[in-house]
């Protein structure tokens, strides 16, 4: 026999990739799609069936007069634990392999409590969620975590995160891995949000920019269906691009002046409205004022939209995304913010780059980060190489 | 027998990818690297050997006491035809599968002569170059062409190219394919230059921005070792980003005002120096004046560097490239231009994004485009899928 187990395993991951589109296919259809010998397809299907990555469908399709079994990807074969840890809030979920939520929890959980306190709570809550949906830790294929600061992707360690006291260099994957016994991947929360949104719209979009406008401003980038993290994992830090503004000398927490975040971020807007006599402690107060129809707040948010628009117009010319999605707390100000944004993007970007450009509010809203964290694990664990490795182990 | 020809072919491309790093490897080493059965590796090696994609090396390595043959990628198995067609100049080359030049020709060839005249000359010159290096058209695996305007990547047709009269929508791949009988890929010249530079430095760099500063200004983008073309193939059009400048109302040929190209492009600088009494017809005259030590021209080129730097500082924050390479005619002004560029990039970009950033003049110079056009063909024809298909045909 020329093909051993390892050969069957080597091709099985690629076969699984084909079936992940959700369509049920017969052996004959898989032979046609892959150009492989029927015997090879059968061998690889057997490997996938034995681990329940693939299941025979209920459908029996008549092909050439003979009934045949159709096989489908088993999205319940494993489950995923996903967490989006924000500055003050956290969202945790258990999902299947299609990133569909099986159980979810939202809670106040200040990141400033430090890694051990926050991650202990994370582990406890994951256990509760597993109980809720009747699954066991043994079914979990990985844990994905989004953090509100820069993360060194290879090690999963936070790097000088400005709003995360105690987290700098903390080995999140090791700590969680030791307690949960499964692979852990950690990334910046805005990257996770971009990945979540890409996943939700993946049938149409190859290149996408997700802009989070909250207390600060940052973005996540999808280039060619993959997350673009940049050379130091610092890509997307658009909050510190200098913009022309009425007050060009406004100081930013980064040490520079005139940064987009210092001019148009939620903290800046709240401070400016406070100076004008309003009770705006944070971004949510600004949004509340806008929703209540306060003219001053509305004008301010529209101007903030224009200032973010100046930066996005450059990004459209440089990057030519198919879609720009706006998320974060300030996205709650909806059309007022978008109107300012669009005004500048459409007047300053090239027609070829804007003719099919879609600029809109995030579809997943507050759930983008946790969906993205699940997707990060799914893409990692279901890559052809990872599946082949799992099958040959 | 479980594995037919198609299975051997299916895996052979992946095996070739491993050998493309140039290192000679024995069967045992390939078995270890791939995790495949020895018999499978042998089968796939046979397929590659039969088509001379792989050749047995001279080396006989002693492994476990027994002598063994080491196999290497045969970079002479096929040849590539590559062309970089500029506004007034053209450069053509015949290369091997490692993008090493076997024969090369540079010539004055105004793109404005129209597609039939230029492409007829192209075909004739390629035939001459083939004769020069003693190879035949039958050895050619593909033709790569860079054009000085926007190109629809899927069809290879120019799209409203501003400086290419008669080329709009001309089916370049079909026209050349009919005459040369090999696959043809066409792309924008700046994309080709970025690809060429990436190839030259590929051991170190995953994310790169190549900026061409000539009559106009544009850039090519490498994200995650792949060319980023954007949703409409319009990525990199940074010449039309608005920049703050002494004369904000300067009109651009695109119909907008204050564009980078209208402020800092070679045509703009030549015109401004002309108005000051200098005989500067084009970008090359500007560079000549700078090299001659003219103070006015030096100040102007340094200021142009600052203005391009404003745009690049934003790009560094957004994209976090490992390297920015400056090419095009104005790059001939060397350190004066770079000084202005660096001044702004380092003052306005985040420290994390600039700490390892390299900003320098293109390494390949005028040859970047033709090298990139060859690389485009090589990457396409040596992809595992393409090799598998070639072997099963």
XYZ file of N, CA, C and O in Angstrom, chain B residues 215-300:
344
model
N 7.199 61.991 -12.002
C 6.272 63.036 -12.435
C 5.059 63.013 -11.518
O 4.623 64.034 -10.997
N 4.516 61.825 -11.294
C 3.442 61.631 -10.325
C 3.980 60.898 -9.110
O 5.174 60.627 -9.013
N 3.060 60.570 -8.173
C 3.462 59.852 -6.962
C 2.473 58.705 -6.717
O 1.259 58.912 -6.742
N 3.008 57.506 -6.497
C 2.140 56.368 -6.212
C 2.917 55.351 -5.411
O 4.142 55.456 -5.288
N 2.219 54.359 -4.836
C 2.974 53.335 -4.108
C 2.432 51.941 -4.343
O 1.297 51.754 -4.779
N 3.272 50.957 -4.096
C 2.890 49.555 -4.155
C 3.020 48.980 -2.760
O 3.898 49.392 -1.994
N 2.129 48.045 -2.411
C 2.009 47.579 -1.033
C 2.173 46.069 -0.953
O 1.494 45.328 -1.669
N 3.060 45.608 -0.076
C 3.157 44.178 0.220
C 2.664 43.969 1.647
O 3.215 44.525 2.594
N 1.595 43.174 1.791
C 1.052 42.831 3.113
C 1.160 41.329 3.296
O 0.620 40.562 2.490
N 1.858 40.888 4.329
C 1.963 39.453 4.581
C 2.538 38.704 3.398
O 2.020 37.666 3.003
N 3.614 39.271 2.803
C 4.330 38.650 1.674
C 3.514 38.580 0.389
O 3.888 37.897 -0.553
N 2.368 39.271 0.364
C 1.563 39.273 -0.862
C 1.258 40.702 -1.294
O 1.105 41.594 -0.459
N 1.152 40.899 -2.600
C 0.799 42.205 -3.128
C -0.631 42.545 -2.721
O -1.550 41.743 -2.910
N -0.807 43.730 -2.123
C -2.152 44.185 -1.772
C -2.636 45.133 -2.864
O -2.136 46.245 -2.980
N -3.613 44.685 -3.670
C -4.091 45.501 -4.789
C -5.330 46.314 -4.431
O -5.665 47.259 -5.132
N -6.013 45.921 -3.361
C -7.222 46.638 -2.961
C -8.449 46.157 -3.703
O -8.363 45.355 -4.636
N -9.614 46.666 -3.263
C -10.891 46.164 -3.771
C -11.085 46.430 -5.265
O -11.616 45.590 -5.981
N -10.657 47.603 -5.750
C -10.784 47.901 -7.187
C -9.415 47.908 -7.860
O -9.255 48.461 -8.937
N -8.420 47.338 -7.219
C -7.062 47.395 -7.766
C -6.498 48.802 -7.696
O -5.516 49.124 -8.364
N -7.111 49.670 -6.870
C -6.720 51.085 -6.821
C -5.814 51.404 -5.638
O -5.461 52.561 -5.419
N -5.433 50.376 -4.864
C -4.598 50.624 -3.686
C -3.281 51.267 -4.100
O -2.757 51.003 -5.177
N -2.757 52.137 -3.235
C -1.455 52.749 -3.485
C -1.523 54.098 -4.168
O -0.491 54.723 -4.419
N -2.727 54.586 -4.438
C -2.832 55.861 -5.150
C -2.716 57.045 -4.182
O -3.626 57.853 -4.032
N -1.539 57.158 -3.565
C -1.354 58.164 -2.515
C -1.069 59.566 -3.072
O -1.041 60.532 -2.325
N -0.886 59.677 -4.376
C -0.608 60.981 -4.987
C -1.766 61.952 -4.856
O -1.585 63.162 -4.997
N -2.949 61.413 -4.539
C -4.119 62.276 -4.466
C -4.671 62.417 -3.054
O -5.827 62.779 -2.852
N -3.822 62.147 -2.082
C -4.158 62.453 -0.694
C -3.875 63.940 -0.487
O -2.847 64.447 -0.934
N -4.810 64.642 0.177
C -4.601 66.070 0.376
C -3.591 66.299 1.492
O -3.635 65.645 2.528
N -2.660 67.223 1.242
C -1.665 67.551 2.281
C -1.723 69.038 2.601
O -2.050 69.850 1.741
N -1.397 69.379 3.850
C -1.311 70.794 4.179
C -0.061 71.361 3.502
O 0.985 70.716 3.503
N -0.168 72.529 2.868
C 1.008 73.101 2.212
C 0.857 74.606 2.147
O -0.198 75.154 2.455
N 1.921 75.274 1.734
C 1.907 76.737 1.651
C 0.815 77.200 0.677
O 0.166 78.200 0.882
N 0.608 76.422 -0.383
C -0.426 76.784 -1.337
C -1.485 75.689 -1.388
O -1.454 74.794 -2.227
N -2.467 75.810 -0.482
C -3.438 74.722 -0.340
C -4.408 74.638 -1.503
O -5.128 73.670 -1.651
N -4.454 75.692 -2.313
C -5.442 75.694 -3.383
C -4.889 75.239 -4.725
O -5.546 75.362 -5.742
N -3.660 74.715 -4.712
C -3.060 74.276 -5.960
C -3.916 73.152 -6.575
O -4.300 72.195 -5.910
N -4.252 73.322 -7.849
C -5.126 72.373 -8.533
C -4.338 71.151 -9.003
O -3.180 71.261 -9.407
N -4.986 69.980 -8.921
C -4.348 68.723 -9.363
C -5.038 68.248 -10.634
O -6.209 68.550 -10.865
N -4.323 67.478 -11.446
C -4.916 66.968 -12.685
C -6.119 66.054 -12.425
O -6.909 65.781 -13.312
N -6.262 65.571 -11.177
C -7.384 64.686 -10.845
C -8.675 65.470 -10.648
O -9.746 64.898 -10.514
N -8.584 66.819 -10.587
C -9.784 67.632 -10.415
C -9.950 68.130 -8.992
O -10.801 68.965 -8.707
N -9.139 67.605 -8.067
C -9.209 68.037 -6.678
C -8.136 69.101 -6.417
O -7.364 69.432 -7.311
N -8.095 69.637 -5.215
C -7.050 70.613 -4.885
C -6.181 70.113 -3.733
O -6.619 69.326 -2.897
N -4.937 70.590 -3.717
C -4.035 70.294 -2.602
C -3.527 68.869 -2.544
O -3.033 68.421 -1.506
N -3.606 68.122 -3.669
C -3.134 66.728 -3.666
C -1.606 66.691 -3.516
O -0.899 67.567 -4.010
N -1.120 65.622 -2.867
C 0.320 65.431 -2.675
C 1.090 65.588 -3.982
O 2.127 66.251 -4.035
N 0.578 64.964 -5.047
C 1.242 64.988 -6.346
C 1.358 66.404 -6.915
O 2.379 66.767 -7.517
N 0.302 67.223 -6.687
C 0.289 68.591 -7.205
C 1.234 69.490 -6.410
O 1.630 70.552 -6.865
N 1.596 69.053 -5.207
C 2.454 69.848 -4.336
C 3.907 69.373 -4.409
O 4.828 70.180 -4.471
N 4.097 68.032 -4.445
C 5.441 67.486 -4.299
C 5.897 66.587 -5.443
O 7.012 66.061 -5.416
N 5.072 66.391 -6.466
C 5.449 65.554 -7.607
C 6.509 66.247 -8.466
O 6.682 67.468 -8.394
N 7.189 65.481 -9.285
C 8.258 66.013 -10.112
C 7.785 67.099 -11.077
O 8.460 68.114 -11.281
N 6.585 66.909 -11.659
C 6.063 67.900 -12.599
C 5.821 69.227 -11.886
O 6.118 70.303 -12.422
N 5.288 69.151 -10.648
C 5.010 70.359 -9.873
C 6.312 71.093 -9.527
O 6.397 72.320 -9.631
N 7.341 70.334 -9.132
C 8.623 70.952 -8.773
C 9.274 71.598 -9.994
O 9.803 72.714 -9.911
N 9.222 70.898 -11.135
C 9.814 71.438 -12.365
C 9.128 72.754 -12.734
O 9.791 73.735 -13.092
N 7.798 72.789 -12.627
C 7.045 73.996 -12.975
C 7.403 75.144 -12.033
O 7.569 76.291 -12.453
N 7.533 74.835 -10.731
C 7.840 75.892 -9.778
C 9.253 76.453 -10.012
O 9.479 77.644 -9.908
N 10.188 75.572 -10.345
C 11.550 76.025 -10.629
C 11.597 76.815 -11.939
O 12.352 77.771 -12.073
N 10.743 76.406 -12.910
C 10.648 77.146 -14.173
C 10.169 78.562 -13.901
O 10.728 79.526 -14.422
N 9.145 78.663 -13.047
C 8.591 79.987 -12.709
C 9.640 80.861 -12.042
O 9.586 82.094 -12.119
N 10.624 80.206 -11.395
C 11.698 80.959 -10.730
C 12.876 81.219 -11.684
O 13.939 81.658 -11.254
N 12.688 80.881 -12.969
C 13.691 81.222 -13.964
C 14.647 80.104 -14.360
O 15.580 80.319 -15.133
N 14.422 78.870 -13.839
C 15.306 77.751 -14.195
C 14.779 77.012 -15.422
O 13.585 77.035 -15.709
N 15.698 76.343 -16.131
C 15.268 75.578 -17.304
C 14.993 74.131 -16.920
O 15.797 73.233 -17.152
N 13.859 73.921 -16.278
C 13.512 72.573 -15.815
C 12.254 72.108 -16.527
O 11.142 72.483 -16.169
N 12.453 71.265 -17.548
C 11.309 70.762 -18.318
C 10.625 69.603 -17.602
O 9.410 69.442 -17.663
N 11.406 68.794 -16.894
C 10.806 67.620 -16.236
C 11.565 67.239 -14.965
O 12.496 67.938 -14.541
N 11.178 66.111 -14.376
C 11.739 65.644 -13.122
C 13.256 65.474 -13.183
O 13.973 65.799 -12.243
N 13.733 64.962 -14.323
C 15.180 64.718 -14.437
C 15.970 66.031 -14.380
O 17.070 66.069 -13.842
N 15.357 67.096 -14.943
C 16.012 68.403 -14.865
C 16.084 68.880 -13.408
O 17.062 69.513 -13.007
N 15.036 68.585 -12.646
C 15.027 68.970 -11.224
C 16.171 68.261 -10.500
O 16.939 68.878 -9.755
N 16.291 66.969 -10.754
C 17.352 66.185 -10.105
C 18.740 66.705 -10.518
O 19.645 66.813 -9.682
N 18.869 67.063 -11.801
C 20.134 67.595 -12.298
C 20.510 68.869 -11.523
O 21.660 69.046 -11.109
N 19.523 69.725 -11.319
C 19.733 70.985 -10.604
C 20.142 70.733 -9.148
O 21.028 71.401 -8.604
N 19.478 69.746 -8.525
C 19.811 69.388 -7.137
C 21.248 68.880 -7.064
O 22.032 69.279 -6.206
N 21.593 68.008 -8.007
C 22.945 67.425 -8.010
C 24.011 68.483 -8.265
O 25.144 68.361 -7.804
N 23.629 69.535 -9.019
C 24.568 70.614 -9.304
C 24.722 71.545 -8.109
O 25.491 72.490 -8.138
N 23.931 71.285 -7.036
C 24.094 72.057 -5.811
C 23.282 73.344 -5.757
O 23.526 74.198 -4.901
N 22.292 73.490 -6.642
C 21.449 74.685 -6.627
C 20.625 74.753 -5.329
O 19.828 73.863 -5.035
N 20.814 75.816 -4.556
C 20.186 75.926 -3.237
C 18.664 75.917 -3.306
O 17.996 75.234 -2.518
N 18.131 76.651 -4.261
C 16.679 76.723 -4.395
C 16.078 75.335 -4.655
O 15.080 74.933 -4.046
N 16.732 74.612 -5.552
C 16.254 73.264 -5.886
C 16.399 72.315 -4.695
O 15.526 71.483 -4.432
N 17.502 72.461 -3.951
C 17.713 71.593 -2.782
C 16.662 71.850 -1.713
O 16.080 70.915 -1.154
N 16.394 73.145 -1.458
C 15.362 73.474 -0.467
C 14.011 72.913 -0.899
O 13.248 72.385 -0.094
N 13.740 73.030 -2.172
C 12.457 72.579 -2.692
C 12.312 71.059 -2.578
O 11.256 70.542 -2.235
